[in-house]
Amino acid sequence: MKRNLILLLPLLALAGCSSSSTWGWYVINPMTASGWVNVKFLISGMGDTILISVIAAVISIVLGLIVALPGLAKSRGWRMANRVYVELVRSIPLLPMLFWVFYGLPIIFREMGMNVPIDPFWGAVITLALSDSAFTAEIYRAGIQSIAKGQTEAAQTIGLNYLQTMRYVILPQAIRRILPPLANQFIYIVKMSAFASVIGMQELTRRANELVVTEYRPLEIYSLLILEYLILVLFISAGVRWLERRMGSDERG
Amino acid sequence: MSETAIELVNVNKWYGTFHVLKDINLSIKTGEKVVICGPSGSGKSTVVRCINRLEEHQKGTINVDGVELTNDPKSVTAIRSDVGMVFQSFNLFPHLTVLENLTLGPIKARGLTKSEAEAKAMHYLERVHIPDQAKKRPGQLSGGQQQRVAIARSLCMEPKVLLFDEPTSALDPEMISEVLDVMVELAQEGMTMVVVTHEMGFARKVADNMIFMDAGQIVEQGTPDDFFGAPRSPRCQQFLSQILQH
């Protein structure tokens, strides 16, 4: 934890230079009644941030694989489809994409005669999953390509079809190499879930913004916000390292 | 013994503009052992890889056990289920145990139950003399042991023909004979074999037909006695003198 506090020091120094010359940590001091109310209000956004991130990551991990496989096909048409998706989706900035999904999709659905309401929660999940899937797809592609061609050939000669080869031979080996960059992407999703605040999702960042507007103490409140994300990310890192250790020992037998 | 197992007629293949295989004609009978040798880049591995469609040929026909090899996935599957392959670099699955390496194909492609597949796997591990290694992973075995596992893995699919693509080239010298011994045993049991190798002692012992390839063509073929005793083409004479002089 000591190291985490050191990370906050530059921010404190910055705060010292601001026009309001004093600190106002009382605003998030859990020892006082009003501070405790504020802290509880801020922390209670954790559930939504986690839920949005986890669901978006799961969708992205599945969608990314579906997008990646055509990119490894022999046929030029399939590879082209993969390229178009990846280049298009990863170049769209998150904020406009969020607006498109949240405000645009319902209009398109309505014009097609369907009534599909998209609430802020699912708007955020869909946007994050979609945007991230292009990156996940590239991670899969690199991981699968890093497995020697002889593995595919050996699988073919013992009669496995394409999907069996992927499932039993290639992916179990590739996943060990894919895991670290996939974890990176998950952390990215967690932080980018802050954009959900823009369409009214009461997650961590939205709550911080709302409190700033009433308390006028942005530095102190955002410091707590940073701490909240830091804790989330440290948990993810620990989890991934645990997974890696398990899989690593698996490979060594 | 006279039934034709594999027949190649006027097979041609190009990599881009590079003509790798030029009018290859080759007929292999059931139970026959064919050894292919030649300098590197002569196309000998490519011939073997075309027989089970790891490479595509562009002209000519390849028949395996009466089925013509075409782009139809059914013909590819049909032929692959009859043709086993042993690679230079073993290509065992490193994330699976030896036993799992052997049972994967029978369970997933043949629909055997786990216990049936394991019984079969242990049977073939005994034939390659390493039943005690079943629970280990490939990385824990020596090169010679890994190649014998790879041979057992092919045998578990009960192929009619077994292809070997330089099976001992990646091995330390002291491990070559344990692999060749297994191959000689297989040959004695009547397996149809096509072997790309430079092990001329092995070739002399088991080959019914010796084939010498150079620059994508079959330059010379014949019985080992004729082939080693009286090679006709200068290219083959030169090749043999180079590999036999030590």
Short mmCIF file of C-alpha atoms in Angstrom, two decimals, chain A residues 11-201:
data_model
loop_
_atom_site.label_atom_id
_atom_site.label_comp_id
_atom_site.label_asym_id
_atom_site.label_seq_id
_atom_site.Cartn_x
_atom_site.Cartn_y
_atom_site.Cartn_z
CA LEU A 11 -1.03 14.85 -7.52
CA LEU A 12 -0.79 16.33 -4.06
CA ALA A 13 2.06 18.53 -5.16
CA LEU A 14 -0.06 19.70 -8.07
CA ALA A 15 -2.88 20.49 -5.72
CA GLY A 16 -0.59 22.67 -3.67
CA CYS A 17 -0.14 24.94 -6.66
CA SER A 18 -3.86 25.46 -7.24
CA SER A 19 -5.57 28.76 -6.50
CA SER A 20 -7.39 27.55 -3.43
CA SER A 21 -4.45 27.42 -1.10
CA THR A 22 -5.81 24.92 1.42
CA TRP A 23 -6.72 21.26 1.40
CA GLY A 24 -10.22 20.14 2.14
CA TRP A 25 -9.84 16.45 2.92
CA TYR A 26 -12.78 16.76 5.34
CA VAL A 27 -14.97 16.18 2.30
CA ILE A 28 -13.95 12.51 2.18
CA ASN A 29 -12.93 12.01 5.79
CA PRO A 30 -14.71 8.84 6.91
CA MET A 31 -14.27 9.87 10.55
CA THR A 32 -16.85 12.60 10.22
CA ALA A 33 -20.50 11.91 9.58
CA SER A 34 -20.76 14.01 6.41
CA GLY A 35 -17.42 12.71 5.08
CA TRP A 36 -18.55 9.11 5.64
CA VAL A 37 -21.77 9.79 3.73
CA ASN A 38 -19.70 11.12 0.83
CA VAL A 39 -17.28 8.19 0.86
CA LYS A 40 -20.16 5.71 0.93
CA PHE A 41 -21.80 7.54 -1.96
CA LEU A 42 -18.58 7.37 -4.02
CA ILE A 43 -17.73 3.76 -3.24
CA SER A 44 -21.24 2.52 -3.98
CA GLY A 45 -20.48 3.09 -7.70
CA MET A 46 -18.02 0.19 -7.53
CA GLY A 47 -20.68 -2.43 -8.26
CA ASP A 48 -21.76 -0.85 -11.55
CA THR A 49 -18.19 -0.22 -12.69
CA ILE A 50 -17.28 -3.85 -12.00
CA LEU A 51 -20.46 -5.21 -13.57
CA ILE A 52 -20.13 -3.11 -16.74
CA SER A 53 -16.45 -4.00 -17.11
CA VAL A 54 -16.81 -7.72 -16.49
CA ILE A 55 -19.77 -8.18 -18.84
CA ALA A 56 -18.10 -6.06 -21.54
CA ALA A 57 -14.85 -8.03 -21.16
CA VAL A 58 -16.61 -11.39 -21.41
CA ILE A 59 -18.48 -10.32 -24.56
CA SER A 60 -15.27 -8.88 -26.01
CA ILE A 61 -13.34 -12.10 -25.34
CA VAL A 62 -15.94 -14.16 -27.21
CA LEU A 63 -16.54 -11.59 -29.96
CA GLY A 64 -12.79 -11.05 -30.39
CA LEU A 65 -12.23 -14.74 -31.11
CA ILE A 66 -15.08 -14.78 -33.63
CA VAL A 67 -13.55 -11.74 -35.34
CA ALA A 68 -9.99 -13.13 -35.19
CA LEU A 69 -10.60 -16.50 -36.86
CA PRO A 70 -11.54 -15.14 -40.33
CA GLY A 71 -8.33 -13.12 -40.16
CA LEU A 72 -6.40 -16.40 -40.17
CA ALA A 73 -8.37 -17.99 -43.01
CA LYS A 74 -6.86 -18.89 -46.36
CA SER A 75 -9.58 -17.11 -48.32
CA ARG A 76 -8.89 -13.49 -49.08
CA GLY A 77 -12.56 -12.56 -48.58
CA TRP A 78 -12.58 -13.72 -44.97
CA ARG A 79 -9.31 -11.97 -44.23
CA MET A 80 -10.67 -8.79 -45.79
CA ALA A 81 -13.80 -8.93 -43.61
CA ASN A 82 -11.57 -9.26 -40.55
CA ARG A 83 -9.41 -6.28 -41.63
CA VAL A 84 -12.39 -4.02 -42.27
CA TYR A 85 -13.92 -4.79 -38.88
CA VAL A 86 -10.67 -4.33 -36.96
CA GLU A 87 -9.59 -1.14 -38.69
CA LEU A 88 -13.03 0.45 -38.52
CA VAL A 89 -13.92 -0.45 -34.95
CA ARG A 90 -10.57 0.33 -33.38
CA SER A 91 -10.39 3.73 -35.02
CA ILE A 92 -13.76 4.97 -33.71
CA PRO A 93 -13.22 7.05 -30.55
CA LEU A 94 -15.10 5.73 -27.56
CA LEU A 95 -17.22 8.79 -26.87
CA PRO A 96 -18.86 9.11 -30.32
CA MET A 97 -19.32 5.35 -30.37
CA LEU A 98 -21.08 5.55 -27.04
CA PHE A 99 -23.45 8.21 -28.38
CA TRP A 100 -24.06 6.15 -31.47
CA VAL A 101 -24.95 3.06 -29.50
CA PHE A 102 -27.00 4.82 -26.85
CA TYR A 103 -28.88 7.33 -29.02
CA GLY A 104 -28.38 6.04 -32.56
CA LEU A 105 -29.15 2.34 -32.28
CA PRO A 106 -32.67 2.79 -30.81
CA ILE A 107 -33.50 5.09 -33.75
CA ILE A 108 -32.25 2.52 -36.24
CA PHE A 109 -34.18 -0.25 -34.49
CA ARG A 110 -37.31 1.90 -34.49
CA GLU A 111 -36.96 2.57 -38.21
CA MET A 112 -36.72 -1.18 -38.71
CA GLY A 113 -39.99 -1.52 -36.83
CA MET A 114 -38.47 -2.92 -33.65
CA ASN A 115 -38.70 -1.47 -30.19
CA VAL A 116 -35.35 -2.13 -28.56
CA PRO A 117 -34.75 0.28 -25.70
CA ILE A 118 -31.10 0.63 -24.71
CA ASP A 119 -30.57 1.77 -21.13
CA PRO A 120 -27.33 3.44 -20.01
CA PHE A 121 -26.03 0.20 -18.51
CA TRP A 122 -26.32 -1.84 -21.69
CA GLY A 123 -25.33 1.15 -23.82
CA ALA A 124 -22.04 1.25 -21.94
CA VAL A 125 -21.57 -2.53 -22.02
CA ILE A 126 -22.22 -2.77 -25.77
CA THR A 127 -19.93 0.15 -26.57
CA LEU A 128 -17.04 -1.12 -24.47
CA ALA A 129 -17.40 -4.70 -25.72
CA LEU A 130 -17.60 -3.61 -29.34
CA SER A 131 -14.69 -1.21 -29.15
CA ASP A 132 -12.52 -3.65 -27.25
CA SER A 133 -13.33 -6.63 -29.51
CA ALA A 134 -11.16 -5.18 -32.31
CA PHE A 135 -8.16 -5.12 -29.96
CA THR A 136 -8.95 -8.54 -28.51
CA ALA A 137 -9.19 -9.93 -32.04
CA GLU A 138 -5.68 -8.74 -32.83
CA ILE A 139 -4.38 -10.26 -29.59
CA TYR A 140 -5.95 -13.61 -30.52
CA ARG A 141 -4.54 -13.44 -34.04
CA ALA A 142 -1.01 -12.78 -32.81
CA GLY A 143 -1.32 -15.51 -30.18
CA ILE A 144 -2.63 -18.12 -32.60
CA GLN A 145 -0.05 -17.23 -35.23
CA SER A 146 2.71 -17.67 -32.66
CA ILE A 147 1.89 -21.39 -32.39
CA ALA A 148 4.08 -23.37 -34.79
CA LYS A 149 2.42 -24.52 -38.01
CA GLY A 150 3.48 -28.11 -37.27
CA GLN A 151 0.88 -28.22 -34.50
CA THR A 152 -1.94 -27.60 -36.96
CA GLU A 153 -0.47 -30.09 -39.40
CA ALA A 154 -0.13 -32.77 -36.74
CA ALA A 155 -3.73 -32.17 -35.67
CA GLN A 156 -4.90 -32.53 -39.27
CA THR A 157 -3.03 -35.77 -39.78
CA ILE A 158 -4.79 -37.35 -36.79
CA GLY A 159 -8.12 -36.45 -38.34
CA LEU A 160 -9.15 -33.36 -36.37
CA ASN A 161 -11.27 -30.82 -38.24
CA TYR A 162 -10.72 -27.06 -38.06
CA LEU A 163 -12.79 -26.38 -34.94
CA GLN A 164 -11.36 -29.39 -33.08
CA THR A 165 -7.83 -28.31 -34.00
CA MET A 166 -8.51 -24.85 -32.60
CA ARG A 167 -10.24 -26.07 -29.47
CA TYR A 168 -7.98 -28.93 -28.41
CA VAL A 169 -4.59 -28.05 -29.90
CA ILE A 170 -4.09 -24.39 -30.79
CA LEU A 171 -6.13 -22.34 -28.31
CA PRO A 172 -4.98 -24.19 -25.17
CA GLN A 173 -1.41 -23.34 -26.15
CA ALA A 174 -2.14 -19.84 -27.40
CA ILE A 175 -4.11 -18.85 -24.29
CA ARG A 176 -0.94 -18.78 -22.18
CA ARG A 177 0.57 -16.20 -24.48
CA ILE A 178 -2.71 -14.33 -24.91
CA LEU A 179 -3.48 -13.96 -21.22
CA PRO A 180 -1.12 -11.09 -20.31
CA PRO A 181 -2.21 -8.76 -23.17
CA LEU A 182 -5.83 -9.77 -22.54
CA ALA A 183 -5.45 -8.69 -18.92
CA ASN A 184 -4.07 -5.39 -20.15
CA GLN A 185 -7.21 -4.93 -22.21
CA PHE A 186 -9.40 -5.74 -19.24
CA ILE A 187 -7.73 -3.00 -17.22
CA TYR A 188 -8.28 -0.67 -20.14
CA ILE A 189 -11.99 -1.55 -20.15
CA VAL A 190 -12.28 -0.86 -16.42
CA LYS A 191 -10.88 2.63 -16.88
CA MET A 192 -12.83 3.35 -20.06
CA SER A 193 -16.04 2.38 -18.28
CA ALA A 194 -15.81 5.91 -16.86
CA PHE A 195 -17.35 7.06 -20.15
CA ALA A 196 -20.61 5.49 -18.99
CA SER A 197 -20.92 8.51 -16.70
CA VAL A 198 -21.68 10.63 -19.76
CA ILE A 199 -24.92 8.79 -20.48
CA GLY A 200 -26.00 8.84 -16.85
CA MET A 201 -24.69 5.58 -15.44
#
